Coordinates of C-alpha atoms and ligand atoms in Angstrom, one line a residue:
X1329 CA 24.3 -111.9 15.3
X1330 CA 23.3 -109.0 12.9
X1331 CA 22.3 -111.6 10.4
X1332 CA 20.0 -113.3 12.9
X1333 CA 18.5 -110.0 13.8
X1334 CA 18.0 -109.2 10.1
X1335 CA 16.3 -112.5 9.4
X1336 CA 14.0 -112.0 12.4
X1337 CA 13.2 -108.6 11.1
X1338 CA 12.5 -110.0 7.6
X1339 CA 10.2 -112.6 9.0
X1340 CA 8.3 -110.1 11.1
X1341 CA 7.9 -107.9 8.1
X1342 CA 6.6 -110.8 6.0
X1343 CA 4.1 -111.7 8.8
X1344 CA 2.9 -108.1 8.9
X1345 CA 2.4 -108.1 5.1
X1346 CA 0.5 -111.3 5.2
X1347 CA -1.6 -110.1 8.1
X1348 CA -2.3 -106.9 6.2
X1349 CA -3.5 -108.9 3.2
X1350 CA -6.1 -110.7 5.3
X1351 CA -9.6 -109.6 4.6
X1352 CA -11.0 -107.8 7.6
X1353 CA -7.6 -106.3 8.6
X1354 CA -8.2 -103.4 6.3
X1355 CA -11.5 -102.8 8.1
X1356 CA -9.8 -103.1 11.4
X1357 CA -7.1 -100.6 10.4
X1358 CA -9.8 -98.2 9.3
X1359 CA -11.5 -98.7 12.7
X1360 CA -8.3 -98.1 14.6
X1361 CA -7.7 -95.0 12.5
X1362 CA -11.3 -93.8 13.2
X1363 CA -10.7 -94.3 17.0
X1364 CA -7.5 -92.4 16.9
X1365 CA -9.1 -89.6 14.9
X1366 CA -12.1 -89.6 17.3
X1367 CA -9.8 -89.3 20.3
X1368 CA -7.8 -86.6 18.7
X1369 CA -11.0 -84.7 17.8
X1370 CA -12.4 -85.0 21.3
X1371 CA -9.2 -83.7 22.8
X1372 CA -9.0 -80.9 20.3
X1373 CA -12.6 -80.0 21.0
X1374 CA -12.0 -79.9 24.7
X1375 CA -9.1 -77.6 24.2
X1376 CA -11.3 -75.3 22.2
X1377 CA -14.0 -75.4 24.9
X1378 CA -11.5 -74.7 27.7
X1379 CA -9.3 -72.1 26.0
X1380 CA -11.4 -70.7 23.3
X1381 CA -10.7 -71.3 19.5
X1382 CA -7.9 -68.8 19.1
X1383 CA -5.9 -69.8 22.1
X1384 CA -6.4 -73.5 21.4
X1385 CA -5.1 -73.0 17.8
X1386 CA -2.2 -70.9 18.9
X1387 CA -1.2 -73.4 21.6
X1388 CA -1.6 -76.3 19.2
X1389 CA 0.6 -74.4 16.7
X1390 CA 3.2 -73.7 19.4
X1391 CA 3.3 -77.3 20.7
X1392 CA 3.6 -78.6 17.1
X1393 CA 6.4 -76.1 16.4
X1394 CA 8.2 -77.2 19.5
X1395 CA 8.0 -80.8 18.6
X1396 CA 9.2 -80.0 15.1
X1397 CA 12.1 -77.9 16.3
X1398 CA 13.2 -80.6 18.8
X1399 CA 12.9 -83.3 16.1
X1400 CA 14.8 -81.3 13.5
X1401 CA 17.5 -80.2 15.9
X1402 CA 18.1 -83.8 17.1
X1403 CA 18.4 -84.9 13.4
X1404 CA 21.0 -82.3 12.6
X1405 CA 24.1 -83.0 14.7
X1406 CA 25.6 -79.6 14.0
X1407 CA 22.5 -77.8 15.3
X1408 CA 22.3 -80.1 18.2
X1409 CA 25.9 -79.5 19.2
X1410 CA 25.4 -75.8 18.9
X1411 CA 22.4 -75.9 21.2
X1412 CA 24.3 -78.2 23.7
X1413 CA 27.3 -75.8 23.7
X1414 CA 25.0 -72.8 24.4
X1415 CA 23.2 -74.7 27.2
X1416 CA 26.6 -75.6 28.7
X1417 CA 27.7 -71.9 28.5
X1418 CA 24.5 -70.8 30.3
X1419 CA 24.9 -73.4 33.0
X1420 CA 28.5 -72.4 33.5
X1421 CA 27.5 -68.8 34.1
X1422 CA 24.9 -69.9 36.6
X1423 CA 27.5 -72.0 38.4
X1424 CA 30.0 -69.1 38.4
X1425 CA 27.4 -66.9 40.2
X1426 CA 26.3 -69.6 42.7
X1427 CA 29.4 -71.5 43.5
X1428 CA 31.9 -68.9 44.7
X1429 CA 34.8 -70.4 46.5
X1430 CA 37.6 -68.0 47.5
X1431 CA 41.2 -69.0 46.9
X1432 CA 42.4 -71.0 49.9
X1433 CA 38.9 -71.4 51.3
X1434 CA 38.3 -74.6 53.3
X1435 CA 35.9 -77.0 51.5
X1436 CA 34.7 -80.2 53.1
X1437 CA 34.7 -82.6 50.2
X1438 CA 34.9 -85.6 52.5
X1439 CA 34.5 -86.2 56.1
X1440 CA 37.2 -84.7 58.2
X1441 CA 39.4 -87.6 59.2
X1442 CA 39.5 -86.3 62.7
X1443 CA 36.3 -84.8 63.9
X1444 CA 36.3 -81.1 64.9
X1445 CA 36.0 -79.9 68.5
X1446 CA 32.8 -78.1 69.5
X1447 CA 34.5 -74.6 69.4
X1448 CA 36.0 -75.4 66.0
X1449 CA 32.6 -76.4 64.6
X1450 CA 31.1 -73.2 66.1
X1451 CA 33.8 -71.1 64.5
X1452 CA 33.1 -72.8 61.2
X1453 CA 29.3 -72.2 61.6
X1454 CA 30.0 -68.6 62.1
X1455 CA 32.0 -68.5 58.9
X1456 CA 29.2 -70.1 56.8
X1457 CA 26.7 -67.8 58.5
X1458 CA 28.5 -64.7 57.2
X1459 CA 28.4 -65.9 53.6
X1460 CA 26.4 -63.8 51.2
X1461 CA 25.8 -60.1 51.0
X1462 CA 22.0 -59.8 51.0
X1463 CA 20.8 -57.7 53.9
X1464 CA 17.4 -59.4 54.4
X1465 CA 16.6 -57.2 57.4
X1466 CA 16.2 -54.2 55.1
X1467 CA 12.9 -55.5 54.0
X1468 CA 13.6 -55.4 50.3
X1469 CA 12.8 -59.0 49.7
X1470 CA 9.5 -60.4 48.5
X1471 CA 8.3 -63.2 50.8
X1472 CA 11.1 -65.6 51.9
X1473 CA 11.5 -64.4 55.5
X1474 CA 8.0 -63.6 56.9
X1475 CA 8.9 -62.3 60.4
X1476 CA 12.6 -62.3 61.1
X1477 CA 12.4 -60.7 64.5
X1478 CA 15.2 -61.7 66.9
X1479 CA 12.9 -62.4 69.9
X1480 CA 10.7 -64.8 67.8
X1481 CA 13.7 -66.5 66.4
X1482 CA 15.2 -67.0 69.8
X1483 CA 11.9 -68.5 71.1
X1484 CA 11.8 -70.9 68.1
X1485 CA 15.4 -71.9 68.6
X1486 CA 14.6 -72.6 72.3
X1487 CA 11.8 -74.9 71.2
X1488 CA 14.1 -76.6 68.7
X1489 CA 16.8 -77.2 71.3
X1490 CA 14.3 -78.8 73.7
X1491 CA 13.1 -81.3 71.1
X1492 CA 16.2 -81.8 69.0
X1493 CA 16.1 -85.6 69.2
X1494 CA 12.4 -86.1 68.7
X1495 CA 10.5 -87.8 65.9
X1496 CA 6.8 -87.9 65.6
X1497 CA 7.1 -91.4 64.1
X1498 CA 7.5 -92.6 67.7
X1499 CA 4.6 -91.1 69.7
X1500 CA 5.1 -93.5 72.5
X1501 CA 8.6 -92.0 73.1
X1502 CA 7.7 -88.4 72.4
X1503 CA 4.1 -87.9 73.7
X1504 CA 4.7 -84.1 73.9
X1505 CA 5.4 -83.9 70.2
X1506 CA 2.3 -85.9 69.4
X1507 CA 0.2 -83.5 71.5
X1508 CA 1.7 -80.4 69.9
X1509 CA 1.1 -81.7 66.4
X1510 CA -2.5 -82.5 67.2
X1511 CA -2.9 -79.0 68.7
X1512 CA -1.4 -77.3 65.7
X1513 CA -3.9 -79.1 63.5
X1514 CA -6.8 -78.3 65.8
X1515 CA -5.9 -74.6 66.0
X1516 CA -5.8 -74.3 62.3
X1517 CA -9.1 -76.2 61.9
X1518 CA -10.7 -73.6 64.2
X1519 CA -9.2 -70.7 62.2
X1520 CA -10.9 -72.1 59.1
X1521 CA -14.2 -72.8 60.8
X1522 CA -14.1 -76.6 60.2
X1523 CA -17.1 -78.7 61.2
X1524 CA -16.7 -81.3 64.0
X1525 CA -15.9 -83.9 61.4
X1526 CA -12.9 -81.8 60.2
X1527 CA -9.4 -83.2 60.4
X1528 CA -5.9 -82.6 59.1
X1529 CA -2.2 -83.4 59.0
X1530 CA 1.0 -81.5 59.5
X1531 CA 3.3 -81.7 56.5
X1532 CA 6.7 -80.4 55.6
X1533 CA 5.4 -77.4 53.6
X1534 CA 2.8 -76.2 51.2
X1535 CA 4.0 -78.4 48.4
X1536 CA 3.5 -81.5 50.5
X1537 CA 0.1 -80.4 51.7
X1538 CA -1.0 -80.0 48.0
X1539 CA 0.6 -83.2 46.9
X1540 CA -1.3 -85.0 49.7
X1541 CA -4.6 -83.5 48.8
X1542 CA -4.2 -84.6 45.2
X1543 CA -3.2 -88.1 46.2
X1544 CA -6.2 -88.4 48.6
X1545 CA -8.7 -87.4 45.9
X1546 CA -7.0 -89.6 43.3
X1547 CA -7.2 -92.7 45.5
X1548 CA -10.7 -91.9 46.7
X1549 CA -12.0 -91.5 43.1
X1550 CA -10.3 -94.7 42.1
X1551 CA -11.8 -96.6 45.0
X1552 CA -15.3 -95.1 44.9
X1553 CA -15.9 -94.2 41.3
X1554 CA -13.5 -96.4 39.4
X1555 CA -11.7 -93.4 37.9
X1556 CA -8.5 -94.8 36.3
X1557 CA -7.5 -91.8 34.3
X1558 CA -7.9 -89.0 36.9
X1559 CA -7.9 -85.4 36.0
X1560 CA -7.9 -82.2 38.1
X1561 CA -9.2 -78.8 36.9
X1562 CA -7.3 -75.9 38.3
X1563 CA -6.5 -72.2 37.5
X1564 CA -3.4 -71.7 35.4
X1565 CA -2.3 -69.3 38.3
X1566 CA -2.4 -72.1 40.9
X1567 CA 0.9 -73.1 42.6
X1568 CA 3.4 -75.3 40.6
X1569 CA 3.0 -78.0 43.2
X1570 CA 0.0 -79.1 41.2
X1571 CA 2.3 -79.6 38.2
X1572 CA 4.4 -81.6 40.5
X1573 CA 1.4 -83.7 41.6
X1574 CA 0.6 -84.4 38.0
X1575 CA 4.2 -85.6 37.5
X1576 CA 4.4 -87.6 40.7
X1577 CA 0.9 -89.1 40.8
X1578 CA -0.2 -89.3 37.2
X1579 CA -3.2 -87.1 37.7
X1580 CA -3.7 -85.1 34.5
X1581 CA -3.6 -81.4 35.0
X1582 CA -6.1 -79.2 33.2
X1583 CA -5.1 -75.6 33.4
X1584 CA -7.8 -73.0 33.1
X1585 CA -6.9 -69.5 31.9
X1586 CA -7.5 -66.5 34.2
X1587 CA -9.9 -63.7 33.3
X1588 CA -7.4 -61.1 32.0
X1589 CA -9.0 -58.2 33.9
X1590 CA -9.7 -59.7 37.3
X1591 CA -6.9 -62.3 37.4
X1592 CA -9.5 -64.9 38.7
X1593 CA -9.9 -68.2 37.1
X1594 CA -12.5 -68.2 34.3
X1595 CA -15.5 -70.1 35.8
X1596 CA -17.2 -70.9 32.5
X1597 CA -14.1 -72.6 31.3
X1598 CA -13.7 -74.5 34.5
X1599 CA -17.3 -75.8 34.1
X1600 CA -16.6 -76.9 30.5
X1601 CA -13.5 -78.8 31.5
X1602 CA -15.2 -81.0 34.1
X1603 CA -15.9 -84.6 32.9
X1604 CA -16.3 -88.0 34.5
X1605 CA -12.6 -88.4 35.0
X1606 CA -12.4 -85.1 37.0
X1607 CA -11.5 -85.9 40.6
X1608 CA -11.2 -82.3 42.0
X1609 CA -11.2 -78.6 41.4
X1610 CA -9.0 -76.1 43.2
X1611 CA -8.7 -72.4 43.6
X1612 CA -6.3 -70.1 45.5
X1613 CA -6.9 -67.7 48.3
X1614 CA -4.7 -65.9 47.2
X1615 CA -2.6 -67.2 44.4
X1616 CA 1.2 -66.9 44.3
X1617 CA 1.7 -65.0 41.0
X1618 CA -0.8 -62.1 41.5
X1619 CA -2.2 -62.3 45.0
X1620 CA -5.7 -62.7 43.6
X1621 CA -8.4 -64.7 45.4
X1622 CA -10.4 -67.0 43.0
X1623 CA -14.2 -67.1 43.3
X1624 CA -14.1 -70.0 45.9
X1625 CA -17.9 -70.1 46.5
X1626 CA -18.6 -70.5 42.8
X1627 CA -15.9 -73.1 42.4
X1628 CA -17.2 -75.0 45.4
X1629 CA -20.8 -74.9 44.0
X1630 CA -19.5 -76.5 40.8
X1631 CA -17.5 -79.2 42.6
X1632 CA -20.5 -80.0 44.8
X1633 CA -22.8 -80.3 41.7
X1634 CA -20.4 -82.8 40.3
X1635 CA -19.7 -84.6 43.5
X1636 CA -16.0 -84.0 43.4
X1637 CA -13.3 -82.6 45.7
X1638 CA -12.7 -78.8 46.1
X1639 CA -9.4 -77.7 47.4
X1640 CA -8.6 -74.2 48.5
X1641 CA -4.9 -73.3 48.4
X1642 CA -4.6 -71.0 51.3
X1643 CA -0.9 -71.9 51.7
X1644 CA 0.3 -68.3 51.2
X1645 CA -2.5 -66.4 52.9
X1646 CA -3.1 -69.0 55.6
X1647 CA -2.4 -66.8 58.6
X1648 CA -3.7 -63.5 57.0
X1649 CA -7.1 -64.6 55.7
X1650 CA -8.7 -65.7 59.0
X1651 CA -7.6 -62.4 60.7
X1652 CA -8.5 -59.9 57.9
X1653 CA -11.8 -58.8 59.3
X1654 CA -10.5 -58.2 62.8
X1655 CA -7.6 -56.3 61.3
X1656 CA -10.0 -54.0 59.4
X1657 CA -9.9 -55.5 56.0
X1658 CA -12.2 -57.8 54.1
X1659 CA -12.7 -60.3 51.3
X1660 CA -15.9 -60.3 49.3
X1661 CA -16.7 -63.8 50.4
X1662 CA -15.6 -66.6 52.8
X1663 CA -12.9 -69.0 51.5
X1664 CA -13.0 -71.5 54.4
X1665 CA -15.1 -74.5 55.5
X1666 CA -18.2 -72.2 55.9
X1667 CA -18.4 -72.4 52.1
X1668 CA -20.4 -75.4 51.2
X1669 CA -18.6 -77.7 48.8
X1670 CA -15.1 -76.9 50.1
X1671 CA -13.6 -80.2 51.0
X1672 CA -10.0 -79.4 51.8
X1673 CA -7.7 -76.5 52.6
X1674 CA -4.0 -76.1 52.8
X1675 CA -2.4 -73.5 55.1
X1676 CA 1.3 -72.8 55.5
X1677 CA 2.3 -72.3 59.1
X1678 CA 5.8 -71.5 57.8
X1679 CA 4.8 -68.4 56.0
X1680 CA 2.6 -65.8 57.8
X1681 CA 2.3 -68.2 60.8
X1682 CA 5.9 -67.3 61.4
X1683 CA 6.8 -70.9 62.2
X1684 CA 10.2 -72.2 61.1
X1685 CA 10.5 -73.4 57.6
X1686 CA 9.3 -76.9 57.1
X1687 CA 5.7 -76.9 58.2
X1688 CA 2.2 -76.6 56.8
X1689 CA -1.2 -78.1 57.5
X1690 CA -3.6 -79.8 55.1
X1691 CA -7.2 -80.0 56.3
X1692 CA -10.2 -82.1 55.2
X1693 CA -13.9 -81.6 55.8
X1694 CA -14.3 -85.2 56.9
X1695 CA -12.0 -88.1 57.9
X1696 CA -13.0 -90.3 54.9
X1697 CA -10.9 -88.1 52.6
X1698 CA -7.8 -88.1 54.9
X1699 CA -7.9 -91.9 55.0
X1700 CA -6.9 -91.9 51.3
X1701 CA -4.0 -89.7 52.1
X1702 CA -2.5 -92.2 54.6
X1703 CA -0.1 -94.9 53.7
X1704 CA -0.4 -98.3 55.5
X1705 CA 1.4 -101.6 54.8
X1706 CA 0.7 -104.6 56.9
X1707 CA 3.2 -107.1 55.4
X1708 CA 6.6 -105.5 55.7
X1709 CA 9.2 -107.6 57.5
X1710 CA 10.1 -104.5 59.4
X1711 CA 6.7 -104.5 61.0
X1712 CA 3.2 -103.1 60.4
X1713 CA 4.1 -99.7 59.0
X1714 CA 2.0 -96.5 58.6
X1715 CA 2.7 -92.9 58.0
X1716 CA 0.2 -90.1 57.4
X1717 CA 2.2 -88.2 54.7
X1718 CA 5.3 -88.6 52.4
X1719 CA 8.0 -88.7 55.0
X1720 CA 8.8 -91.5 57.4
X1721 CA 10.8 -90.0 60.2
X1722 CA 10.1 -86.4 60.7
X1723 CA 11.7 -83.6 62.7
X1724 CA 9.8 -83.1 65.9
X1725 CA 11.8 -80.0 66.5
X1726 CA 10.0 -78.3 63.6
X1727 CA 6.6 -79.1 65.2
X1728 CA 7.7 -77.7 68.5
X1729 CA 8.9 -74.6 66.7
X1730 CA 5.6 -74.2 64.9
X1731 CA 3.6 -74.8 68.0
X1732 CA 5.7 -72.3 69.9
X1733 CA 5.2 -69.6 67.2
X1734 CA 1.4 -70.2 67.1
X1735 CA 0.8 -70.0 70.8
X1736 CA 3.2 -67.1 71.1
X1737 CA 1.3 -64.9 68.6
X1738 CA -2.2 -66.2 69.3
X1739 CA -5.1 -64.5 67.7
X1740 CA -4.2 -61.1 68.9
X1741 CA -0.6 -61.4 67.6
X1742 CA -1.8 -62.5 64.2
X1743 CA -4.5 -59.8 64.0
X1744 CA -1.7 -57.3 64.7
X1745 CA 0.7 -58.7 62.1
X1746 CA -2.1 -59.0 59.5
X1747 CA -2.9 -55.3 60.1
X1748 CA 0.7 -54.2 59.6
X1749 CA 1.3 -56.3 56.6
X1750 CA -2.0 -55.4 55.0
X1751 CA -1.4 -51.7 55.5
X1752 CA 1.9 -52.0 53.8
X1753 CA 0.5 -54.0 50.9
X1754 CA -2.4 -51.5 50.4
X1755 CA 0.0 -48.6 50.5
X1756 CA 2.0 -50.2 47.7
X1757 CA -1.1 -51.1 45.8
X1758 CA -2.4 -47.5 46.0
X1759 CA 1.1 -46.1 45.1
X1760 CA 1.5 -48.4 42.1
X1761 CA -1.9 -47.4 40.7
X1762 CA -0.7 -43.8 40.6
X1763 CA 2.5 -44.5 38.6
X1764 CA 1.9 -43.8 34.9
X1765 CA 3.1 -46.6 32.7
X1766 CA 2.6 -49.3 35.4
X1767 CA -0.6 -51.3 36.0
X1768 CA -1.8 -53.7 38.7
X1769 CA -2.8 -57.2 37.7
X1770 CA -6.4 -57.6 39.0
X1771 CA -7.4 -56.1 42.4
X1772 CA -5.1 -57.6 45.0
X1773 CA -6.9 -57.9 48.4
X1774 CA -4.2 -59.6 50.4
X1775 CA -0.4 -59.3 50.9
X1776 CA 0.9 -59.8 47.3
X1777 CA 0.8 -56.9 44.9
X1778 CA 1.6 -57.7 41.3
X1779 CA 2.2 -55.2 38.5
X1780 CA 3.4 -54.9 35.0
X1781 CA 4.7 -52.1 32.8
X1782 CA 2.7 -50.9 29.8
X1783 CA 4.2 -50.8 26.4
X1784 CA 6.6 -49.5 25.3
X1785 CA 8.2 -49.9 28.7
X1786 CA 9.5 -53.4 29.2
X1787 CA 8.5 -55.1 32.5
X1788 CA 11.7 -57.1 32.8
X1789 CA 13.8 -53.9 32.3
X1790 CA 11.9 -52.4 35.2
X1791 CA 12.7 -55.6 37.2
X1792 CA 16.4 -55.2 36.3
X1793 CA 16.5 -51.6 37.5
X1794 CA 14.8 -52.5 40.7
X1795 CA 17.2 -55.3 41.4
X1796 CA 20.1 -52.9 40.8
X1797 CA 18.5 -51.0 43.8
X1798 CA 18.9 -54.2 45.8
X1799 CA 15.3 -55.3 45.5
X1800 CA 14.7 -59.0 45.5
X1801 CA 11.2 -59.2 44.0
X1802 CA 9.5 -62.1 42.1
X1803 CA 9.7 -62.1 38.4
X1804 CA 6.6 -63.6 36.7
X1805 CA 5.8 -64.7 33.2
X1806 CA 2.8 -65.4 30.9
X1807 CA 2.2 -62.4 31.1
X1808 CA 5.5 -60.7 32.2
X1809 CA 5.0 -59.1 35.6
X1810 CA 6.6 -58.5 39.0
X1811 CA 5.3 -59.0 42.4
X1812 CA 6.1 -58.3 46.0
X1813 CA 4.8 -60.4 48.8
X1814 CA 4.8 -58.1 51.8
X1815 CA 6.1 -59.4 55.1
X1816 CA 6.8 -58.0 58.6
X1817 CA 10.2 -56.9 57.2
X1818 CA 8.6 -54.9 54.4
X1819 CA 6.4 -53.3 57.1
X1820 CA 9.3 -52.3 59.3
X1821 CA 11.0 -49.1 58.2
X1822 CA 10.0 -47.4 55.0
X1823 CA 10.5 -50.1 52.4
X1824 CA 7.1 -49.4 50.8
X1825 CA 7.9 -45.8 50.2
X1826 CA 11.3 -46.8 48.9
X1827 CA 9.8 -49.3 46.5
X1828 CA 7.4 -46.8 45.1
X1829 CA 10.1 -44.2 44.6
X1830 CA 12.4 -46.7 42.9
X1831 CA 9.6 -48.0 40.7
X1832 CA 8.7 -44.5 39.6
X1833 CA 12.4 -43.7 38.9
X1834 CA 12.8 -46.9 37.0
X1835 CA 9.9 -46.1 34.7
X1836 CA 11.1 -42.6 34.0
X1837 CA 14.7 -43.9 33.3
X1838 CA 13.4 -46.4 30.8
X1839 CA 11.2 -43.7 29.2
X1840 CA 14.3 -41.6 28.6
X1841 CA 16.5 -44.5 27.5
X1842 CA 14.8 -47.7 26.5
X1843 CA 18.1 -49.6 26.8
X1844 CA 18.5 -48.5 30.5
X1845 CA 17.1 -51.5 32.1
X1846 CA 18.5 -54.3 29.9
X1847 CA 20.2 -56.6 32.4
X1848 CA 20.0 -60.1 33.7
X1849 CA 16.2 -60.4 34.2
X1850 CA 15.5 -59.0 30.7
X1851 CA 18.2 -61.3 29.3
X1852 CA 16.8 -64.4 31.1
X1853 CA 13.1 -64.0 30.8
X1854 CA 13.1 -61.9 27.6
X1855 CA 15.2 -64.5 25.9
X1856 CA 13.4 -67.4 27.5
X1857 CA 10.1 -66.1 26.2
X1858 CA 11.4 -66.0 22.6
X1859 CA 12.8 -69.5 22.6
X1860 CA 10.2 -71.8 21.1
X1861 CA 12.2 -74.9 22.1
X1862 CA 11.3 -75.1 25.8
X1863 CA 13.5 -78.2 26.3
X1864 CA 16.4 -75.8 26.1
X1865 CA 15.1 -73.7 29.0
X1866 CA 14.4 -76.9 31.0
X1867 CA 17.9 -78.1 30.4
X1868 CA 19.5 -74.8 31.6
X1869 CA 17.2 -75.0 34.6
X1870 CA 18.4 -78.5 35.4
X1871 CA 21.9 -77.1 35.3
X1872 CA 20.8 -74.6 38.0
X1873 CA 19.7 -77.6 40.1
X1874 CA 23.0 -79.3 39.5
X1875 CA 24.8 -76.2 40.6
X1876 CA 23.1 -76.5 44.0
X1877 CA 25.4 -79.5 44.9
X1878 CA 28.6 -78.3 43.2
X1879 CA 31.6 -77.4 45.3
Ligands
LIG67 C1 4.2 -71.0 49.0 C2 3.0 -71.5 48.3 C3 2.7 -72.9 48.3 C4 3.6 -73.9 48.8 O1 4.9 -73.7 48.7 P1 6.0 -74.3 49.6 O2 7.2 -73.6 49.2 O3 6.1 -75.8 49.4 O4 5.6 -74.0 51.1 C5 1.5 -73.2 47.7 N1 0.6 -72.3 47.2 C6 0.9 -71.0 47.2 C7 -0.1 -70.0 46.7 C8 2.1 -70.5 47.8 O5 2.3 -69.2 47.8

């Protein structure tokens, strides 16, 4: 066999040599080289246009260094083994923290041979419920639990229990669920001042809402404009669901830097990045990292000029933004369908809408766009099949829970919760401004307040000291920063005052002793930032995902 392979290889080589010797081939080779060079130059020039010459060069250098390091490492077995051992060590330490099984603790590795009685299951549920030692009611958590009140939870649970067996895939069996879903969409459309042509879908969460919008614009551009290499131009601060959409749907993501002072996406660079493959622009209101609202009207004008989609990611602020004015706060401009050029908006009912986790709404300005979100197949032996979004079967109970929360709070309830949450956020914002050594990122106008430490104080060291005080805040990177997304729980009690005090103490502690804060956050993010080989970070992160299903 090897000889046969060798002879085939020889023959192929000979053919290639002969082909190369043909007159004209040299010309062709030059032409191909010219095309490759041209494509490289175009791409490089675009990077310079979008990122500016300095950043483009730095990023090119970083990317080349990364490839070089990975290549070199993989060629030197000793180096590769060293890296692999280190990754395994890190993953093991993650597992140790996450997978804590007490000696003698019952673990269900396989189905119990004999099923448990109802009381026994309830007892077990109680045991699992008591796991963990984070007191989320104390309000020291950024986001995660947006309301948490017992009465609201009881109401949602009641809604669940009435609709436990339902599935919106079968509207003829569960007409009540169909109606509730339609009403959830309608209520959110009204909140966002949609025109009569407006429409939407309930999805499983913000990520799915964003994925659906990208898919709709991709298929629409392919159908109507023959775009086969679609691109989307979005702020670098937009939610990672857009990275996911790139990975799932093959729509190239063009990240545009933010203005370092305002935290908003740099509009000039957005304009430069648009080309005939661009299917959509997007902006956040507000974004997850810094709670900053992009200049939606300006982005929408650009999108309109080019005849492309404009998505507003209102996932986070979905149930704050529409009530800001009535709560006594304001944005400098509208971010909803009143803004001409806005063609879709995503809103998470399961955040400040206080619905149970697993629901969000994606809205479109006209039905034509939503059509491209749908999936329909007419030839399946299982029947003519259609579903509006990614899932097939869906939990009707979640729709009932969402509907119950929305009609329970109503406009008055959401205005009141918006007022409380905003007062807390603005108190934190004002307090952070006064702490020497700490600065805000941009001018946050909604519920997320993001800040960083000024040199020589290390932001991640501050994060470590705060986590030692039982704070569960979000740690950010590029640039290093910390944020808190205020919720009803932050507004209860005096969490805001506590945070400001702990933050001030952290800063003065580090001033006295620069080593004071060095802990897990500084170790993880500080080290991660200094590792040029990003595949190592990705591998450790995959280990984290693996740990989720370890017992
Ligand atoms: C939460 C969030 C999303 C979606 O996240 P899910 O976890 O899928 O609900 C999208 N955009 C922003 C700005 C968000 O904060």
